PDB file of C-alpha atoms in Angstrom:
ATOM      1  CA  MET U 273     104.820  21.600   7.531  1.00  0.00           C
ATOM      2  CA  VAL U 274     105.691  20.746  11.138  1.00  0.00           C
ATOM      3  CA  SER U 275     105.074  23.524  13.657  1.00  0.00           C
ATOM      4  CA  ASP U 276     107.471  24.509  16.409  1.00  0.00           C
ATOM      5  CA  ILE U 277     105.005  23.291  19.065  1.00  0.00           C
ATOM      6  CA  LYS U 278     106.463  20.298  20.888  1.00  0.00           C
ATOM      7  CA  ILE U 279     104.327  17.690  22.641  1.00  0.00           C
ATOM      8  CA  LEU U 280     105.842  15.067  24.927  1.00  0.00           C
ATOM      9  CA  VAL U 281     103.726  11.908  25.279  1.00  0.00           C
ATOM     10  CA  VAL U 282     104.430   9.675  28.289  1.00  0.00           C
ATOM     11  CA  ASP U 283     102.572   6.375  27.865  1.00  0.00           C
ATOM     12  CA  ASP U 284     103.593   2.707  27.847  1.00  0.00           C
ATOM     13  CA  ASP U 285     100.733   1.523  25.618  1.00  0.00           C
ATOM     14  CA  PRO U 286     102.156   1.089  22.074  1.00  0.00           C
ATOM     15  CA  ALA U 287      98.705   1.391  20.488  1.00  0.00           C
ATOM     16  CA  ILE U 288      97.971   4.679  22.274  1.00  0.00           C
ATOM     17  CA  LEU U 289     101.441   6.001  21.466  1.00  0.00           C
ATOM     18  CA  ARG U 290     101.014   5.175  17.782  1.00  0.00           C
ATOM     19  CA  LEU U 291      97.532   6.718  17.666  1.00  0.00           C
ATOM     20  CA  LEU U 292      98.689   9.932  19.352  1.00  0.00           C
ATOM     21  CA  GLU U 293     101.729  10.177  17.096  1.00  0.00           C
ATOM     22  CA  LEU U 294      99.556   9.816  13.977  1.00  0.00           C
ATOM     23  CA  VAL U 295      96.931  12.297  15.179  1.00  0.00           C
ATOM     24  CA  LEU U 296      99.336  14.906  16.542  1.00  0.00           C
ATOM     25  CA  GLU U 297     101.796  14.708  13.670  1.00  0.00           C
ATOM     26  CA  GLY U 298      98.816  14.921  11.313  1.00  0.00           C
ATOM     27  CA  ALA U 299      98.006  18.234  13.013  1.00  0.00           C
ATOM     28  CA  HIS U 300     101.636  19.314  12.385  1.00  0.00           C
ATOM     29  CA  TYR U 301     102.836  19.135  15.988  1.00  0.00           C
ATOM     30  CA  SER U 302     106.314  17.868  16.818  1.00  0.00           C
ATOM     31  CA  VAL U 303     105.783  14.710  18.877  1.00  0.00           C
ATOM     32  CA  TYR U 304     108.213  13.028  21.258  1.00  0.00           C
ATOM     33  CA  SER U 305     107.419  10.000  23.375  1.00  0.00           C
ATOM     34  CA  THR U 306     108.653   7.807  26.196  1.00  0.00           C
ATOM     35  CA  ALA U 307     107.172   4.740  27.879  1.00  0.00           C
ATOM     36  CA  THR U 308     108.528   5.413  31.368  1.00  0.00           C
ATOM     37  CA  GLY U 309     108.618   8.268  33.849  1.00  0.00           C
ATOM     38  CA  GLU U 310     112.262   7.888  34.785  1.00  0.00           C
ATOM     39  CA  ASN U 311     113.702   9.973  31.957  1.00  0.00           C
ATOM     40  CA  VAL U 312     110.895  12.560  31.787  1.00  0.00           C
ATOM     41  CA  PRO U 313     112.827  15.296  33.697  1.00  0.00           C
ATOM     42  CA  GLN U 314     115.776  14.941  31.321  1.00  0.00           C
ATOM     43  CA  LEU U 315     113.521  15.007  28.254  1.00  0.00           C
ATOM     44  CA  ILE U 316     111.797  18.136  29.547  1.00  0.00           C
ATOM     45  CA  GLN U 317     115.120  19.915  29.962  1.00  0.00           C
ATOM     46  CA  GLU U 318     116.267  18.834  26.501  1.00  0.00           C
ATOM     47  CA  LEU U 319     113.019  19.449  24.607  1.00  0.00           C
ATOM     48  CA  GLN U 320     111.270  22.218  26.540  1.00  0.00           C
ATOM     49  CA  PRO U 321     107.883  20.802  25.438  1.00  0.00           C
ATOM     50  CA  ASP U 322     104.836  23.039  25.107  1.00  0.00           C
ATOM     51  CA  LEU U 323     102.509  20.288  26.355  1.00  0.00           C
ATOM     52  CA  ILE U 324     103.010  17.041  28.277  1.00  0.00           C
ATOM     53  CA  MET U 325     100.486  14.221  27.833  1.00  0.00           C
ATOM     54  CA  LEU U 326     100.917  11.899  30.789  1.00  0.00           C
ATOM     55  CA  ASP U 327      99.445   8.461  31.448  1.00  0.00           C
ATOM     56  CA  ILE U 328      98.452   7.800  35.053  1.00  0.00           C
ATOM     57  CA  GLU U 329      99.696   4.191  35.147  1.00  0.00           C
ATOM     58  CA  LEU U 330     103.317   3.867  34.051  1.00  0.00           C
ATOM     59  CA  PRO U 331     105.493   0.768  34.513  1.00  0.00           C
ATOM     60  CA  ASP U 332     107.931   2.543  36.831  1.00  0.00           C
ATOM     61  CA  SER U 333     105.827   5.235  38.500  1.00  0.00           C
ATOM     62  CA  SER U 334     102.437   6.819  39.028  1.00  0.00           C
ATOM     63  CA  GLY U 335     101.657   9.643  36.643  1.00  0.00           C
ATOM     64  CA  ILE U 336      99.977  11.543  39.468  1.00  0.00           C
ATOM     65  CA  ASP U 337     103.130  11.307  41.591  1.00  0.00           C
ATOM     66  CA  LEU U 338     105.175  12.396  38.574  1.00  0.00           C
ATOM     67  CA  VAL U 339     103.298  15.693  38.140  1.00  0.00           C
ATOM     68  CA  PRO U 340     105.022  17.515  41.070  1.00  0.00           C
ATOM     69  CA  VAL U 341     108.376  16.268  39.745  1.00  0.00           C
ATOM     70  CA  ILE U 342     107.565  17.698  36.312  1.00  0.00           C
ATOM     71  CA  ARG U 343     106.534  20.982  37.918  1.00  0.00           C
ATOM     72  CA  GLN U 344     110.077  21.352  39.279  1.00  0.00           C
ATOM     73  CA  HIS U 345     111.304  21.593  35.679  1.00  0.00           C
ATOM     74  CA  THR U 346     108.534  23.302  33.700  1.00  0.00           C
ATOM     75  CA  HIS U 347     105.267  25.228  33.926  1.00  0.00           C
ATOM     76  CA  SER U 348     104.063  23.797  30.590  1.00  0.00           C
ATOM     77  CA  PRO U 349     100.531  22.398  30.781  1.00  0.00           C
ATOM     78  CA  ILE U 350     100.060  18.739  31.704  1.00  0.00           C
ATOM     79  CA  MET U 351      97.210  16.684  30.260  1.00  0.00           C
ATOM     80  CA  MET U 352      96.539  13.407  32.067  1.00  0.00           C
ATOM     81  CA  VAL U 353      95.494  10.519  29.814  1.00  0.00           C
ATOM     82  CA  SER U 354      93.961   7.634  31.715  1.00  0.00           C
ATOM     83  CA  GLY U 355      91.717   4.615  31.461  1.00  0.00           C
ATOM     84  CA  LYS U 356      90.331   5.475  34.897  1.00  0.00           C
ATOM     85  CA  ASN U 357      87.191   7.594  35.014  1.00  0.00           C
ATOM     86  CA  SER U 358      86.736   7.956  38.768  1.00  0.00           C
ATOM     87  CA  ASP U 359      86.623  11.206  40.710  1.00  0.00           C
ATOM     88  CA  VAL U 360      89.505  10.024  42.894  1.00  0.00           C
ATOM     89  CA  GLU U 361      92.024   9.994  40.038  1.00  0.00           C
ATOM     90  CA  LYS U 362      90.676  13.206  38.517  1.00  0.00           C
ATOM     91  CA  ILE U 363      90.759  15.197  41.749  1.00  0.00           C
ATOM     92  CA  SER U 364      94.163  13.770  42.688  1.00  0.00           C
ATOM     93  CA  SER U 365      95.487  14.775  39.266  1.00  0.00           C
ATOM     94  CA  PHE U 366      94.229  18.342  39.581  1.00  0.00           C
ATOM     95  CA  ASN U 367      95.459  18.640  43.155  1.00  0.00           C
ATOM     96  CA  SER U 368      98.919  17.515  42.070  1.00  0.00           C
ATOM     97  CA  GLY U 369      99.062  20.267  39.430  1.00  0.00           C
ATOM     98  CA  ALA U 370      97.669  18.766  36.207  1.00  0.00           C
ATOM     99  CA  ASP U 371      95.720  21.019  33.839  1.00  0.00           C
ATOM    100  CA  ASP U 372      93.386  18.590  32.079  1.00  0.00           C
ATOM    101  CA  TYR U 373      92.190  14.973  32.265  1.00  0.00           C
ATOM    102  CA  VAL U 374      91.256  12.806  29.287  1.00  0.00           C
ATOM    103  CA  VAL U 375      89.706   9.350  29.651  1.00  0.00           C
ATOM    104  CA  LYS U 376      90.601   6.451  27.346  1.00  0.00           C
ATOM    105  CA  PRO U 377      89.143   5.577  24.929  1.00  0.00           C
ATOM    106  CA  PHE U 378      88.808   9.162  23.791  1.00  0.00           C
ATOM    107  CA  SER U 379      87.240  10.916  20.851  1.00  0.00           C
ATOM    108  CA  VAL U 380      90.001  12.195  18.563  1.00  0.00           C
ATOM    109  CA  ALA U 381      87.944  15.301  17.752  1.00  0.00           C
ATOM    110  CA  GLU U 382      87.428  16.131  21.440  1.00  0.00           C
ATOM    111  CA  LEU U 383      91.076  15.396  22.229  1.00  0.00           C
ATOM    112  CA  MET U 384      92.262  17.802  19.530  1.00  0.00           C
ATOM    113  CA  ALA U 385      89.827  20.472  20.748  1.00  0.00           C
ATOM    114  CA  ARG U 386      91.213  20.157  24.264  1.00  0.00           C
ATOM    115  CA  ILE U 387      94.813  20.245  23.044  1.00  0.00           C
ATOM    116  CA  GLN U 388      94.162  23.358  20.978  1.00  0.00           C
ATOM    117  CA  ALA U 389      92.409  25.023  23.920  1.00  0.00           C
ATOM    118  CA  ILE U 390      95.142  24.185  26.420  1.00  0.00           C
ATOM    119  CA  LEU U 391      97.889  25.355  24.045  1.00  0.00           C
ATOM    120  CA  ARG U 392      95.988  28.542  23.242  1.00  0.00           C
ATOM    121  CA  ARG U 393      95.585  29.344  26.936  1.00  0.00           C
ATOM    122  CA  SER U 394      99.219  28.503  27.548  1.00  0.00           C
ATOM    123  CA  LYS U 395     100.506  30.812  24.821  1.00  0.00           C
ATOM    124  CA  GLN U 396      98.304  33.846  25.335  1.00  0.00           C
ATOM    125  CA  ALA U 397      98.289  35.855  28.519  1.00  0.00           C
ATOM    126  CA  PHE U 398      95.284  37.869  29.592  1.00  0.00           C
ATOM    127  CA  SER U 399      95.430  41.593  29.005  1.00  0.00           C
ATOM    128  CA  PRO U 400      97.677  43.159  31.666  1.00  0.00           C
ATOM    129  CA  PRO U 401      95.566  44.261  34.631  1.00  0.00           C
ATOM    130  CA  THR U 402      95.392  47.863  35.720  1.00  0.00           C
ATOM    131  CA  GLY U 403      98.327  48.632  37.961  1.00  0.00           C
ATOM    132  CA  THR U 404     100.613  45.909  36.570  1.00  0.00           C
ATOM    133  CA  ILE U 405     104.121  47.179  37.131  1.00  0.00           C
ATOM    134  CA  ASP U 406     107.708  46.116  37.476  1.00  0.00           C
ATOM    135  CA  PRO U 407     108.198  44.186  40.737  1.00  0.00           C
ATOM    136  CA  SER U 408     111.080  46.434  41.783  1.00  0.00           C
ATOM    137  CA  SER U 409     108.850  49.539  41.749  1.00  0.00           C
ATOM    138  CA  PRO U 410     106.661  50.626  44.654  1.00  0.00           C
ATOM    139  CA  ALA U 411     103.170  49.173  44.336  1.00  0.00           C
ATOM    140  CA  PRO U 412      99.854  49.929  45.992  1.00  0.00           C
ATOM    141  CA  SER U 413      99.032  46.210  45.991  1.00  0.00           C
ATOM    142  CA  PRO U 414     101.219  43.640  47.768  1.00  0.00           C
ATOM    143  CA  ILE U 415     100.852  41.382  44.707  1.00  0.00           C
ATOM    144  CA  CYS U 416     102.471  42.472  41.449  1.00  0.00           C
ATOM    145  CA  LEU U 417     102.309  40.776  38.069  1.00  0.00           C
ATOM    146  CA  GLU U 418     104.610  40.761  35.069  1.00  0.00           C
ATOM    147  CA  ALA U 419     102.126  39.785  32.366  1.00  0.00           C
ATOM    148  CA  ASP U 420     104.659  39.322  29.558  1.00  0.00           C
ATOM    149  CA  GLN U 421     106.870  37.037  31.645  1.00  0.00           C
ATOM    150  CA  ARG U 422     103.931  35.461  33.495  1.00  0.00           C
ATOM    151  CA  ARG U 423     105.550  36.083  36.842  1.00  0.00           C
ATOM    152  CA  ALA U 424     103.892  37.037  40.099  1.00  0.00           C
ATOM    153  CA  TYR U 425     105.523  38.680  43.102  1.00  0.00           C
ATOM    154  CA  VAL U 426     104.655  39.454  46.691  1.00  0.00           C
ATOM    155  CA  GLY U 427     106.993  42.330  47.376  1.00  0.00           C
ATOM    156  CA  GLU U 428     110.299  41.155  45.918  1.00  0.00           C
ATOM    157  CA  GLN U 429     109.589  37.452  46.397  1.00  0.00           C
ATOM    158  CA  GLU U 430     108.416  35.554  43.326  1.00  0.00           C
ATOM    159  CA  LEU U 431     105.526  33.134  43.641  1.00  0.00           C
ATOM    160  CA  PRO U 432     106.243  29.747  42.028  1.00  0.00           C
ATOM    161  CA  LEU U 433     103.029  29.530  40.009  1.00  0.00           C
ATOM    162  CA  THR U 434     102.006  27.233  37.184  1.00  0.00           C
ATOM    163  CA  GLN U 435     100.557  28.912  34.096  1.00  0.00           C
ATOM    164  CA  LYS U 436      97.016  28.039  35.161  1.00  0.00           C
ATOM    165  CA  GLU U 437      97.647  29.476  38.638  1.00  0.00           C
ATOM    166  CA  PHE U 438      99.132  32.648  37.152  1.00  0.00           C
ATOM    167  CA  HIS U 439      96.170  33.103  34.809  1.00  0.00           C
ATOM    168  CA  LEU U 440      93.774  32.502  37.692  1.00  0.00           C
ATOM    169  CA  LEU U 441      95.535  35.075  39.867  1.00  0.00           C
ATOM    170  CA  GLN U 442      95.540  37.556  36.997  1.00  0.00           C
ATOM    171  CA  LEU U 443      91.822  37.032  36.421  1.00  0.00           C
ATOM    172  CA  LEU U 444      91.060  37.524  40.128  1.00  0.00           C
ATOM    173  CA  MET U 445      93.185  40.684  40.185  1.00  0.00           C
ATOM    174  CA  ASP U 446      91.453  42.028  37.069  1.00  0.00           C
ATOM    175  CA  GLU U 447      88.127  41.494  38.853  1.00  0.00           C
ATOM    176  CA  LYS U 448      89.396  42.352  42.349  1.00  0.00           C
ATOM    177  CA  GLY U 449      86.564  42.456  44.871  1.00  0.00           C
ATOM    178  CA  LYS U 450      84.102  40.877  42.451  1.00  0.00           C
ATOM    179  CA  ALA U 451      82.790  37.370  43.061  1.00  0.00           C
ATOM    180  CA  LEU U 452      83.466  35.106  40.092  1.00  0.00           C
ATOM    181  CA  SER U 453      81.486  31.909  39.625  1.00  0.00           C
ATOM    182  CA  ARG U 454      83.268  28.602  39.180  1.00  0.00           C
ATOM    183  CA  GLU U 455      81.718  28.332  35.724  1.00  0.00           C
ATOM    184  CA  THR U 456      83.104  31.743  34.725  1.00  0.00           C
ATOM    185  CA  ILE U 457      86.563  30.825  35.971  1.00  0.00           C
ATOM    186  CA  LEU U 458      86.422  27.481  34.160  1.00  0.00           C
ATOM    187  CA  ASP U 459      85.489  29.190  30.903  1.00  0.00           C
ATOM    188  CA  LYS U 460      88.108  31.949  31.247  1.00  0.00           C
ATOM    189  CA  ILE U 461      91.010  29.748  32.336  1.00  0.00           C
ATOM    190  CA  TRP U 462      90.369  26.424  30.594  1.00  0.00           C
ATOM    191  CA  GLY U 463      88.563  27.880  27.596  1.00  0.00           C
ATOM    192  CA  ILE U 464      86.500  24.809  26.790  1.00  0.00           C
ATOM    193  CA  ASN U 465      83.260  23.319  28.084  1.00  0.00           C
ATOM    194  CA  ASN U 466      84.620  20.213  29.756  1.00  0.00           C
ATOM    195  CA  VAL U 467      81.902  18.065  31.270  1.00  0.00           C
ATOM    196  CA  ASP U 468      84.445  15.692  32.806  1.00  0.00           C
ATOM    197  CA  ILE U 469      86.431  18.384  34.572  1.00  0.00           C
ATOM    198  CA  GLU U 470      83.432  20.536  35.484  1.00  0.00           C
ATOM    199  CA  THR U 471      84.388  22.745  38.445  1.00  0.00           C
ATOM    200  CA  ARG U 472      86.711  20.325  40.252  1.00  0.00           C
ATOM    201  CA  ALA U 473      89.658  21.778  38.355  1.00  0.00           C
ATOM    202  CA  VAL U 474      88.704  25.261  39.552  1.00  0.00           C
ATOM    203  CA  ASP U 475      88.592  24.226  43.204  1.00  0.00           C
ATOM    204  CA  ALA U 476      91.909  22.372  42.953  1.00  0.00           C
ATOM    205  CA  CYS U 477      93.643  25.271  41.193  1.00  0.00           C
ATOM    206  CA  VAL U 478      92.257  27.842  43.647  1.00  0.00           C
ATOM    207  CA  SER U 479      93.337  25.688  46.575  1.00  0.00           C
ATOM    208  CA  ARG U 480      96.928  25.513  45.323  1.00  0.00           C
ATOM    209  CA  LEU U 481      97.003  29.235  44.560  1.00  0.00           C
ATOM    210  CA  ARG U 482      95.589  30.197  47.971  1.00  0.00           C
ATOM    211  CA  LYS U 483      98.248  28.164  49.771  1.00  0.00           C
ATOM    212  CA  LYS U 484     101.080  29.658  47.729  1.00  0.00           C
ATOM    213  CA  VAL U 485      99.911  33.251  48.184  1.00  0.00           C
ATOM    214  CA  LYS U 486      99.216  32.782  51.898  1.00  0.00           C
ATOM    215  CA  SER U 487     102.613  31.171  52.520  1.00  0.00           C
ATOM    216  CA  VAL U 488     104.332  34.343  51.295  1.00  0.00           C
ATOM    217  CA  LEU U 489     101.810  37.077  52.070  1.00  0.00           C
ATOM    218  CA  GLY U 490     100.885  35.690  55.479  1.00  0.00           C
ATOM    219  CA  GLU U 491      97.142  36.049  54.950  1.00  0.00           C
ATOM    220  CA  ASP U 492      94.433  34.415  52.860  1.00  0.00           C
ATOM    221  CA  VAL U 493      93.259  36.993  50.309  1.00  0.00           C
ATOM    222  CA  ILE U 494      91.244  34.621  48.107  1.00  0.00           C
ATOM    223  CA  GLU U 495      87.795  34.273  49.602  1.00  0.00           C
ATOM    224  CA  ALA U 496      85.408  31.419  48.858  1.00  0.00           C
ATOM    225  CA  VAL U 497      81.840  32.519  48.106  1.00  0.00           C
ATOM    226  CA  PRO U 498      79.733  29.560  49.323  1.00  0.00           C
ATOM    227  CA  GLY U 499      77.788  27.840  46.556  1.00  0.00           C
ATOM    228  CA  PHE U 500      79.115  30.237  43.924  1.00  0.00           C
ATOM    229  CA  GLY U 501      82.842  30.798  43.468  1.00  0.00           C
ATOM    230  CA  TYR U 502      85.712  32.999  44.613  1.00  0.00           C
ATOM    231  CA  ARG U 503      86.812  36.625  44.971  1.00  0.00           C
ATOM    232  CA  LEU U 504      90.107  38.369  45.661  1.00  0.00           C
ATOM    233  CA  HIS U 505      90.176  40.947  48.449  1.00  0.00           C
ATOM    234  CA  LEU U 506      93.281  43.075  49.056  1.00  0.00           C
TER     235      LEU U 506
END
């Protein structure tokens, strides 16, 4: 029985496409694919996929450059699939807004574990933090969260956050004032021990979140704890 979870695969390698279709359909996901980046925005609007698996090297575009374009249409998680195993591509992918990075050739078992983890984190929100209220109501904190809708506000202005950024902000607000290690954040947000990602994903996600919050709030409220991690101070 096919589930209602939709996965869009963007890859121009027929062998990889066929393998992913067999593996993902075997796990009862609904799989859609395209070999180019040009029609990805239209497919996203039509399909509303729950996960996008994106090759870095496409015939008409760079997958890394395509991530910000995708983010204009959806907050669904993006998993980069690449034959490149260098830090440059990984860090660039995370900085552009990707959620995970898988290197070809990959272990099918590890790939499925990552997919399940990323979908699980995408579907479940953390428990609403103390003080979470409707954004139209007065609030003691300048940042308000709507946990059910996964929306964040500074005053009445909504922050355009990805799901990972929202979950990170929610975690920091739950532990406001407490320093959280990069390893703790990685475990809480990504939910899988990923030796390839390590803590680079944490730094990239925090960097994007800090810029977005500061651009609206006017001050940097996410503090780096040298050699350890990050804390939120409000």
